[in-house]
Coordinates of C-alpha atoms and ligand atoms in Angstrom, one line a residue:
X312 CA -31.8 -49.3 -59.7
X313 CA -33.6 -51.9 -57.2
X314 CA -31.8 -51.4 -53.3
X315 CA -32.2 -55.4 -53.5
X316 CA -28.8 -54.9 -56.1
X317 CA -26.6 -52.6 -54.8
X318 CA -23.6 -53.7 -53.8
X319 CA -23.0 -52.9 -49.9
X320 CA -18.8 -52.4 -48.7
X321 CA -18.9 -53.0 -44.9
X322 CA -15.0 -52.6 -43.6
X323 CA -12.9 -54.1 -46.4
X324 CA -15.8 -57.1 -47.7
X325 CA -18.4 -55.7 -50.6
X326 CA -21.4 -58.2 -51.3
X327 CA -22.7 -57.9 -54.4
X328 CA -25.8 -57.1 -53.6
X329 CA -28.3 -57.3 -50.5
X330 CA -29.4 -61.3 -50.9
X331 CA -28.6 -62.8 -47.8
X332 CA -28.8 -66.5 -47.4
X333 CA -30.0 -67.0 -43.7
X334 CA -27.9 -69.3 -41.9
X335 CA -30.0 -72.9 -41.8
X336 CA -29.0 -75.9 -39.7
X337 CA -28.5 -79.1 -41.6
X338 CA -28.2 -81.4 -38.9
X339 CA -26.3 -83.7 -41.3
X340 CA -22.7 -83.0 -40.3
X341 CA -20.7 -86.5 -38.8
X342 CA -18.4 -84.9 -35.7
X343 CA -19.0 -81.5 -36.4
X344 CA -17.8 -82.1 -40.3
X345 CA -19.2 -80.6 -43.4
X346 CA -19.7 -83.1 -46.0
X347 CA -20.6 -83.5 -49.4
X348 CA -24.5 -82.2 -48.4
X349 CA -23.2 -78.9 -47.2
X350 CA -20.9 -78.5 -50.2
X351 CA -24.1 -78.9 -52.3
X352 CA -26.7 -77.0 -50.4
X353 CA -24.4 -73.8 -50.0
X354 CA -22.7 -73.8 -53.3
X355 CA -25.9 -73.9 -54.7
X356 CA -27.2 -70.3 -53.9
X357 CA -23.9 -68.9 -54.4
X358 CA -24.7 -70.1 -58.0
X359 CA -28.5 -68.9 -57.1
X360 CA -26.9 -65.1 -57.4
X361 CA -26.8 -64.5 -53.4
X362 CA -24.7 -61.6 -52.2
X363 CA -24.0 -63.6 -48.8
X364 CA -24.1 -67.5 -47.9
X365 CA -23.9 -68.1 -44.7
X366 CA -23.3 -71.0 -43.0
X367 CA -25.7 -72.8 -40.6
X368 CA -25.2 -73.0 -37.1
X369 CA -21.5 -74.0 -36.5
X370 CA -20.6 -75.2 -32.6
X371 CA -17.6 -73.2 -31.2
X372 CA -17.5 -76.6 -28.9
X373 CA -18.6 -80.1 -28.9
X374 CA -21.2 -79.8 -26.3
X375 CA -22.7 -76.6 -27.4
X376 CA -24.3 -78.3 -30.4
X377 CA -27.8 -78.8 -30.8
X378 CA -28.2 -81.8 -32.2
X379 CA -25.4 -84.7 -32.9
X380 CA -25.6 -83.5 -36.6
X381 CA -24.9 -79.8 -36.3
X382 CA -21.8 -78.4 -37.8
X383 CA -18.5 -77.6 -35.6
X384 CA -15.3 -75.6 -35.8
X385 CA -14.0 -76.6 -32.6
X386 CA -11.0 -78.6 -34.0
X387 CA -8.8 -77.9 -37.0
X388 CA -9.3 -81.4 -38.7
X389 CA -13.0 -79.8 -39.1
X390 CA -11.4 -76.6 -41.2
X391 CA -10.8 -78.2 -44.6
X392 CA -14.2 -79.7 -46.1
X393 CA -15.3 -75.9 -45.1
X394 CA -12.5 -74.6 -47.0
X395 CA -13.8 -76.1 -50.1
X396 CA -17.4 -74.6 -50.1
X397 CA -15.6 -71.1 -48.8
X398 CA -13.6 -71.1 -51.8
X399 CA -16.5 -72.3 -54.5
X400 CA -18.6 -69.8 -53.1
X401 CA -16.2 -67.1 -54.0
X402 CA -15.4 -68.7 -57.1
X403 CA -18.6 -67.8 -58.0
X404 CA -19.3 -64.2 -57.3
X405 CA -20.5 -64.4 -53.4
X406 CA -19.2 -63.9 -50.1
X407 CA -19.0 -66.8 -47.9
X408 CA -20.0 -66.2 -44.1
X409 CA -19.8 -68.5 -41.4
X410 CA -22.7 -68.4 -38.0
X411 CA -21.3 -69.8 -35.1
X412 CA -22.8 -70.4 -32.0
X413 CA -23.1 -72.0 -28.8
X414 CA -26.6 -73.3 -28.1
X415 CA -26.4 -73.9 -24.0
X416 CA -29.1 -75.2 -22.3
X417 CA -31.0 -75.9 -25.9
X418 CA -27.9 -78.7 -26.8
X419 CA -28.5 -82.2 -27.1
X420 CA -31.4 -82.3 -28.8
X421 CA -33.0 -84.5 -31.6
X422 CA -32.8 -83.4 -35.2
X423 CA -36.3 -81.9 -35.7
X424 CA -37.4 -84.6 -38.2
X425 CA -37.0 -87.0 -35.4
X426 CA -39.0 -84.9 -33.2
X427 CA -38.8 -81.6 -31.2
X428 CA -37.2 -82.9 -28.0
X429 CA -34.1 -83.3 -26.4
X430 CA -32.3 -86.6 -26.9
X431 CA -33.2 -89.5 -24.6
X432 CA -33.1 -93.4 -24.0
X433 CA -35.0 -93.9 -27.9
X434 CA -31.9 -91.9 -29.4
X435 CA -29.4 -94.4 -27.7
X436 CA -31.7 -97.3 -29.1
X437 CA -32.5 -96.7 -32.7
X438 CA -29.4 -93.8 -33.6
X439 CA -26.5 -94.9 -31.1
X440 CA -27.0 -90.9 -30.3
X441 CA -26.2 -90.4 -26.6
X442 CA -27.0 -87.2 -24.7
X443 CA -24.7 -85.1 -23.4
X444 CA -24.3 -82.1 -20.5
X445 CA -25.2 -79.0 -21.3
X446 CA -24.6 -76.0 -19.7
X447 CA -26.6 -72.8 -18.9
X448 CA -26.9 -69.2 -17.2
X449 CA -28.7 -71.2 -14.7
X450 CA -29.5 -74.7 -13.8
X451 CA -33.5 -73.9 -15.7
X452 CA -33.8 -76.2 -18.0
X453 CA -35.2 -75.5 -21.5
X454 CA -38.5 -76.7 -21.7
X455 CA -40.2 -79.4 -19.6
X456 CA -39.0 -82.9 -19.4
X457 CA -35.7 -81.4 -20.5
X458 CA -32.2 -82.2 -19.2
X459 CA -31.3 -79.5 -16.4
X460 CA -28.2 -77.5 -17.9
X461 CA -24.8 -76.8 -15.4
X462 CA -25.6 -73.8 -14.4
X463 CA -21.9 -72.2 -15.9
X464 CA -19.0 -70.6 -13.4
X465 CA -16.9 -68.2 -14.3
X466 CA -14.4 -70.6 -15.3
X467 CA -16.8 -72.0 -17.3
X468 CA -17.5 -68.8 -18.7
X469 CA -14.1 -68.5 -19.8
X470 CA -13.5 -71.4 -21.3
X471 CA -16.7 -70.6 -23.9
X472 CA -15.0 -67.3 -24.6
X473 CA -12.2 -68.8 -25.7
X474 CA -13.8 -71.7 -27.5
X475 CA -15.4 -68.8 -29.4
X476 CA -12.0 -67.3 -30.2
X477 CA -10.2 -70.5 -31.5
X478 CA -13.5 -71.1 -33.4
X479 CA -13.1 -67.2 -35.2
X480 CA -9.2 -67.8 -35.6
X481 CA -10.2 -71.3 -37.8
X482 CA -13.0 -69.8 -39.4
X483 CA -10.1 -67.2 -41.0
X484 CA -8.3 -70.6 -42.0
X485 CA -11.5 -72.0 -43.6
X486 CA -11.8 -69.1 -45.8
X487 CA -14.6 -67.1 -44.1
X488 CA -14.9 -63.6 -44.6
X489 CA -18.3 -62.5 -42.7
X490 CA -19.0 -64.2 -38.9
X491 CA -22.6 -64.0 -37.7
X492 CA -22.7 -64.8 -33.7
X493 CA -26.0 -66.8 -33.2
X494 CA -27.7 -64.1 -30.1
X495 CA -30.7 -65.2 -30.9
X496 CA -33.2 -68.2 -30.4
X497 CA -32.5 -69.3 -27.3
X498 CA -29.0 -69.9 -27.8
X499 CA -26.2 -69.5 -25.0
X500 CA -26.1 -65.8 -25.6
X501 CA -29.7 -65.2 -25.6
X502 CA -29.9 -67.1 -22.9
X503 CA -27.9 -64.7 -20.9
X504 CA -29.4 -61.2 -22.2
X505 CA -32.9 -62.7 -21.4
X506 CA -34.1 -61.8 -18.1
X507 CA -36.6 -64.2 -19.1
X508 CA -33.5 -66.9 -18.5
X509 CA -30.7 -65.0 -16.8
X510 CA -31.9 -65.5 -12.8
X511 CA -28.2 -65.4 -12.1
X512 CA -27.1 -63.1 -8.6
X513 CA -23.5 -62.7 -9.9
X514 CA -22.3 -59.8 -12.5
X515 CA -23.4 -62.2 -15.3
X516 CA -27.1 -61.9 -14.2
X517 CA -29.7 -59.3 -12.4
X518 CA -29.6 -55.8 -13.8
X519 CA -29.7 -55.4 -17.8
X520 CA -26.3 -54.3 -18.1
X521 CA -25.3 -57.1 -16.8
X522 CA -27.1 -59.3 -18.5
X523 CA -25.4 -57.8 -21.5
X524 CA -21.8 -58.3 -20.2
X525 CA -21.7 -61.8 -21.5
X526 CA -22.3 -61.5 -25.4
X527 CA -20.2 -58.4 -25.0
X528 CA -17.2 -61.1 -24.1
X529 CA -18.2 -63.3 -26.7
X530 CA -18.0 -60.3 -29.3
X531 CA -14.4 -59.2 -28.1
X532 CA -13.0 -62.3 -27.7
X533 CA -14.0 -62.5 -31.3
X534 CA -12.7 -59.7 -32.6
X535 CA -9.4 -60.2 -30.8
X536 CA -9.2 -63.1 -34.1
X537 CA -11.5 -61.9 -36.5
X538 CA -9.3 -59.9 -38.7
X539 CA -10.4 -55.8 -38.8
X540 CA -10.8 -56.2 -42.3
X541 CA -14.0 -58.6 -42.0
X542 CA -17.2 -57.6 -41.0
X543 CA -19.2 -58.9 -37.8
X544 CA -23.1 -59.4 -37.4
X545 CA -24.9 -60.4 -34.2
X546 CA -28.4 -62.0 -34.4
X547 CA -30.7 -61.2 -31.8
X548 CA -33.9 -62.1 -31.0
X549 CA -34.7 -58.6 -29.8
X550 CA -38.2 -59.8 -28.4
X551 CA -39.4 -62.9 -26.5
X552 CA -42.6 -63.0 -27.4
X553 CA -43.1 -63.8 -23.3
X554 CA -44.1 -62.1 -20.4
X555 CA -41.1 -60.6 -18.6
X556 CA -38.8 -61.2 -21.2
X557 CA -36.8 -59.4 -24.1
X558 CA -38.3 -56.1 -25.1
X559 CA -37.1 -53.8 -27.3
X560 CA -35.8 -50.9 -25.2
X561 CA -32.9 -53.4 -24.0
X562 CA -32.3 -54.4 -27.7
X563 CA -31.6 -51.4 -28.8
X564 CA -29.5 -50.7 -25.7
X565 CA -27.3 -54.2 -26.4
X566 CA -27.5 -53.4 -30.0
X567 CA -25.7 -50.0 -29.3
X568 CA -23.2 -51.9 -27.3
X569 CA -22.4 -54.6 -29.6
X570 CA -22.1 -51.8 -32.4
X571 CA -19.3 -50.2 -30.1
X572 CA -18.0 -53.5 -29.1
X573 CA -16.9 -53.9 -33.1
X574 CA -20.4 -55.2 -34.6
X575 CA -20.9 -54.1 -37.9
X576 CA -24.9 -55.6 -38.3
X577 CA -27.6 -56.6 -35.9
X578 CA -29.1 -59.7 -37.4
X579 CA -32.8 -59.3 -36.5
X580 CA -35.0 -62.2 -35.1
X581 CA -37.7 -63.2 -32.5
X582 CA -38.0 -65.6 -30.1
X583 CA -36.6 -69.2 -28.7
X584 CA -36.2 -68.8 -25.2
X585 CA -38.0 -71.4 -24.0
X586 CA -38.0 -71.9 -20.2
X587 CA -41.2 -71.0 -17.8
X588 CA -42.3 -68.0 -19.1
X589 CA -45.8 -67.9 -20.5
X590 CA -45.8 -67.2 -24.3
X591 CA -47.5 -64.8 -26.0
X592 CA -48.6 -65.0 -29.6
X593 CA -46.3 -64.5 -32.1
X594 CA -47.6 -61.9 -35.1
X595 CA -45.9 -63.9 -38.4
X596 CA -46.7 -62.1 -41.2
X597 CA -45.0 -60.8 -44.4
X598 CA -41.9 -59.5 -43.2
X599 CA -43.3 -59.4 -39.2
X600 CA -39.5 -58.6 -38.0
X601 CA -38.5 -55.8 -40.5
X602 CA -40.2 -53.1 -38.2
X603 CA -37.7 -54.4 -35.1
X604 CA -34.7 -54.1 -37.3
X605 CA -35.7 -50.7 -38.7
X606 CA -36.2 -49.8 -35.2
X607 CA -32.6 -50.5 -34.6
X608 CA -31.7 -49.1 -37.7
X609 CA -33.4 -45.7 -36.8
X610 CA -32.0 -45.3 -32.7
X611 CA -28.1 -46.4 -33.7
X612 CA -27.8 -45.2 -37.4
X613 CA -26.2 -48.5 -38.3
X614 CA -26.4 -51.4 -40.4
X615 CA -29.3 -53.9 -39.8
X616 CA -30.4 -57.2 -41.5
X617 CA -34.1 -58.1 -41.6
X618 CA -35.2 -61.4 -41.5
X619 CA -38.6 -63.9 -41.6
X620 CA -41.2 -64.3 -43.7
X621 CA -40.1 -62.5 -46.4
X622 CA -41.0 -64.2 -49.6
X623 CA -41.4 -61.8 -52.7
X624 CA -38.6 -59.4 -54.4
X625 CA -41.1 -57.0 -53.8
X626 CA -41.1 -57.7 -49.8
X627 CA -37.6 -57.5 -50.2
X628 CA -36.9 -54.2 -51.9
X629 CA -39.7 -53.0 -49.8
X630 CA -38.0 -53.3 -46.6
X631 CA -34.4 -51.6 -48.1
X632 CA -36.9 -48.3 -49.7
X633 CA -38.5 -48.4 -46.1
X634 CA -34.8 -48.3 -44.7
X635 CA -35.7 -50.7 -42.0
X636 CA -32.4 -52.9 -42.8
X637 CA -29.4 -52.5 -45.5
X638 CA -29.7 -56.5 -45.9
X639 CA -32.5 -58.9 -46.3
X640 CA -32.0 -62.5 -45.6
X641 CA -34.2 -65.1 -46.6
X642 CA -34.4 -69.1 -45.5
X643 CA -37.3 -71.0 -46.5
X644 CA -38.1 -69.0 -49.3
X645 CA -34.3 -69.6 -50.8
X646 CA -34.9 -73.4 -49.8
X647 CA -37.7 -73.7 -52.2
X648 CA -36.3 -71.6 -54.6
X649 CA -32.3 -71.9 -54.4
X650 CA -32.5 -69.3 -57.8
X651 CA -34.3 -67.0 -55.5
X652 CA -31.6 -63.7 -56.3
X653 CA -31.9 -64.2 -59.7
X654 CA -35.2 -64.4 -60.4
X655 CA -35.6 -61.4 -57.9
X656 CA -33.2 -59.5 -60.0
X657 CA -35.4 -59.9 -63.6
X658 CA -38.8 -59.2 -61.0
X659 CA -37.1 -56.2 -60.3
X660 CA -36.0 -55.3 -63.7
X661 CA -31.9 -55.4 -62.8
X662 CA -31.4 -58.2 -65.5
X663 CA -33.2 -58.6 -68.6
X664 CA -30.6 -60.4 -70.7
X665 CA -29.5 -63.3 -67.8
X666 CA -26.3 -61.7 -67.4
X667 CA -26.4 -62.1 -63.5
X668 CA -26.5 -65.7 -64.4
X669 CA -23.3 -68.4 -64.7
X670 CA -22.7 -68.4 -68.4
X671 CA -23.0 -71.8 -68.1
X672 CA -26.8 -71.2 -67.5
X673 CA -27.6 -67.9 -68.0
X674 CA -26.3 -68.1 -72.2
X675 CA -28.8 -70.9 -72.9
X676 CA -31.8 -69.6 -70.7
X677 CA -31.0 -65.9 -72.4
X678 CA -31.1 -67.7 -76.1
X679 CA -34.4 -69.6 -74.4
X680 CA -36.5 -66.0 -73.8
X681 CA -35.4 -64.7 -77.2
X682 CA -36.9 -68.0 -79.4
X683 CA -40.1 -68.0 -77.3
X684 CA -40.6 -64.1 -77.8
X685 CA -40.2 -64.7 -81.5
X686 CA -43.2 -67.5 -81.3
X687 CA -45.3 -65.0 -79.6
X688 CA -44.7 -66.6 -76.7
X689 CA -44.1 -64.9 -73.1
X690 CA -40.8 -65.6 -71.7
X691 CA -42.2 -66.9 -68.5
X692 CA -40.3 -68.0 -65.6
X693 CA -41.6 -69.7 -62.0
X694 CA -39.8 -67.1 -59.8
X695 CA -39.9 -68.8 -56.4
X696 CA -43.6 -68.3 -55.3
X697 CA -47.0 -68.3 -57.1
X698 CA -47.3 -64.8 -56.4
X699 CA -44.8 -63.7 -58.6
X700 CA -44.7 -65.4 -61.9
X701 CA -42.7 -63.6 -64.0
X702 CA -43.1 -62.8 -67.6
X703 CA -40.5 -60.8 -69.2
X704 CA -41.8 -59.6 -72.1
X705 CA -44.6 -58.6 -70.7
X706 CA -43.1 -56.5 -68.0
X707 CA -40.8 -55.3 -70.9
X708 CA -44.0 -54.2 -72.5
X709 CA -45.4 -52.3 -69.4
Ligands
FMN1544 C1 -34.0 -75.5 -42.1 C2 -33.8 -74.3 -41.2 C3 -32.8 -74.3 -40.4 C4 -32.5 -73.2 -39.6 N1 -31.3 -73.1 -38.9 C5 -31.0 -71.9 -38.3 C6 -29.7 -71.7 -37.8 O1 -28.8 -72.6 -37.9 N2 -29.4 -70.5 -37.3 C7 -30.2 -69.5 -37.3 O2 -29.9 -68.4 -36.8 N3 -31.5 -69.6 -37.8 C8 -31.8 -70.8 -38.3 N4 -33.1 -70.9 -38.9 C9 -33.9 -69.7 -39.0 C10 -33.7 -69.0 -40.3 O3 -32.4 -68.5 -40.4 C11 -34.7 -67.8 -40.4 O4 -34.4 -66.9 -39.4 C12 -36.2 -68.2 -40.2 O5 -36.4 -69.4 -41.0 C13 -37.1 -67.1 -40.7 O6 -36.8 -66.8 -42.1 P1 -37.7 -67.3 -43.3 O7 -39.1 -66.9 -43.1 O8 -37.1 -66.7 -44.5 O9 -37.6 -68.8 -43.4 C14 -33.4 -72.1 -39.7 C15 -34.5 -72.1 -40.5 C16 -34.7 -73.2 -41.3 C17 -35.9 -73.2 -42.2

């Protein structure tokens, strides 16, 4: 049996199988408040046979948004209209999982279709979208021509950490079983473990451990709310990709940490931070991060989940045999291809008779491959990318 479709119990939560739906900003939300879009957009790969549907990026507070369109669970009037995708997702055989976040210094930015840049005078004009103050490790802003960020006290501090508890304590109302804290990116956490970012002189900033100390906070003040029976996952962007930040030897040693801290998965990404540091060039390639989560995987003995660039069932199920992560989670690929499990599961030989499928579908397309075998015809189906056109009764044949 394929990895890809085994289910995987983490505390008292089993996902069907390892079909993650990466979390992907909309940057359609009005206040913070899901709408009829998200309803659509996440309901549709719980239909799509994922295991997991996470959420996109969801603000623990107003100001740590990026853009004026992000999702937020920082007030309870925003609870319901993610109450009804929570409970269609589990109506339909997946687990619904919420990524919250703070984004820091990268807030108040345009939506990317309106250009990669943080909001100014031309957002006022033609969007009524007015910046706001963010708020940072330091006052270093994200990228040049940026707004400077408050550089964040230790009131400050607190005030986040509790934002991100009332946000866990709602997302338990909204129906949420799996939390994924957004580490990664260059977002507020990341921006704090990066010594690419964190200049700070105070226990906050300086020595690695340190630099750990706050997403440490933000995963206990969590778990204070998140019950024990739901599981936790971290993303991290466990490299920069820029000289003197993030390496992987003080990944690990947060991972290890946030594992003992009441983590159940690192959620394994690259990159974001922005700021001064020179760049270096990024390898993207099929499944370029897999190798970072395995790493992980291999030093703490616990769960990982891979993520970027993978496109194929057979990247997919390569990276479970190579036990570089438990979970895969996919983005674009489940963008283009919102059936993305499904077909995966008939690449991979798990169901040959639609059964994975809502009857709904899955009783007609079933009837479908039988006629056109009977015409001598191959059953072909489009499953997600050129590269893997799928013809059942061929691969019955071989
Ligand atoms: C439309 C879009 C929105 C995204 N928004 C988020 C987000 O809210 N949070 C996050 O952690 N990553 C976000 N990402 C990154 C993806 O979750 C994923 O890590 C990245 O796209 C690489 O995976 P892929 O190659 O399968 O697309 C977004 C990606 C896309 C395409």
């Amino acid at each position: 049996m394929a990895r890809l479709f085994k289910p995987l119990t983490m505390r008292a939560v089993t996902l069907p199988n390892r079909v993650v739906v990466s979390p992907m900003s909309q940057y359609s939300a009005v206040n913070g408040v899901a709408n009829d879009w998200h309803f659509a957009h996440l309901s549709r790969f719980a239909l799509g046979g994922a295991g997991l549907v996470f959420t996109e990026a969801t603000a623990v507070e107003e100001r740590g948004r990026r853009t004026p369109g992000d999702l937020g669970l920082w007030k309870d009037e925003q609870i319901e209209p993610l109450r009804r995708i929570t409970r269609f997702i589990k109506a339909n055989g997946a687990v619904p999982g919420i990524q919250i976040s703070h984004a820091g210094r990268k807030a108040s930015e345009r939506r990317p279709w309106h250009g990669n840049r943080c909001l100014d005078q031309e957002d006022v004009t033609e969007r009524g979208e007015h910046p706001w103050e963010t708020i940072g490790p330091t006052d270093e802003p994200f990228g040049q021509h940026w707004h400077a960020p408050m550089a964040m006290t230790e009131a400050t501090i607190r005030e986040v950490l509790d934002a991100f508890a009332a946000t866990a304590r709602r997302a338990v109302a909204a129906g949420f079983e799996v939390i994924d804290l957004y580490g990664g990116h260059g977002f507020l956490m990341h921006q704090f473990l990066s010594p690419a970012c964190n200049t700070r002189t105070d226990t906050y900033g300086g020595t690695a451990q340190n630099r750990q100390r706050f997403g440490l906070e933000v995963i206990d003040a969590v778990r204070r709310e998140w019950p024990e029976r739901f599981p936790l996952f971290y993303r991290i962007s466990a490299v920069d990709w820029a000289d003197g930040g993030l390496q992987m030897d003080e990944a690990t040693a947060f991972a290890e940490q946030a594992y003992a801290h009441g983590v159940d998965v690192m959620d394994v990404s690259t990159g974001g931070i922005g700021g001064s540091a020179k760049r270096q060039n990024i390898p993207i390639g099929p499944a370029f991060q897999a190798p970072l989560a395995g790493e992980i995987r291999e030093k703490t003995r616990k769960h990982t989940m891979a993520v970027g660039f993978i496109r194929t069932a057979q990247e997919a199920e390569g990276v479970l045999q190579a036990e570089q992560a438990d979970l895969v989670a996919i983005a674009r690929e489940i963008l283009y291809d919102p059936n993305w499990a499904l077909h995966a599961a008939q690449v991979l030989g798990v169901d040959e008779e639609f059964s994975l499928w809502p009857p709904e579908f899955g009783w007609w397309l079933n009837g479908r491959a039988r006629a056109l075998k009977k015409l001598g015809q191959p059953g072909t189906f489009f499953s997600g990318t050129a590269s893997t056109l799928l013809d059942l009764s061929e691969r019955k044949k071989g």
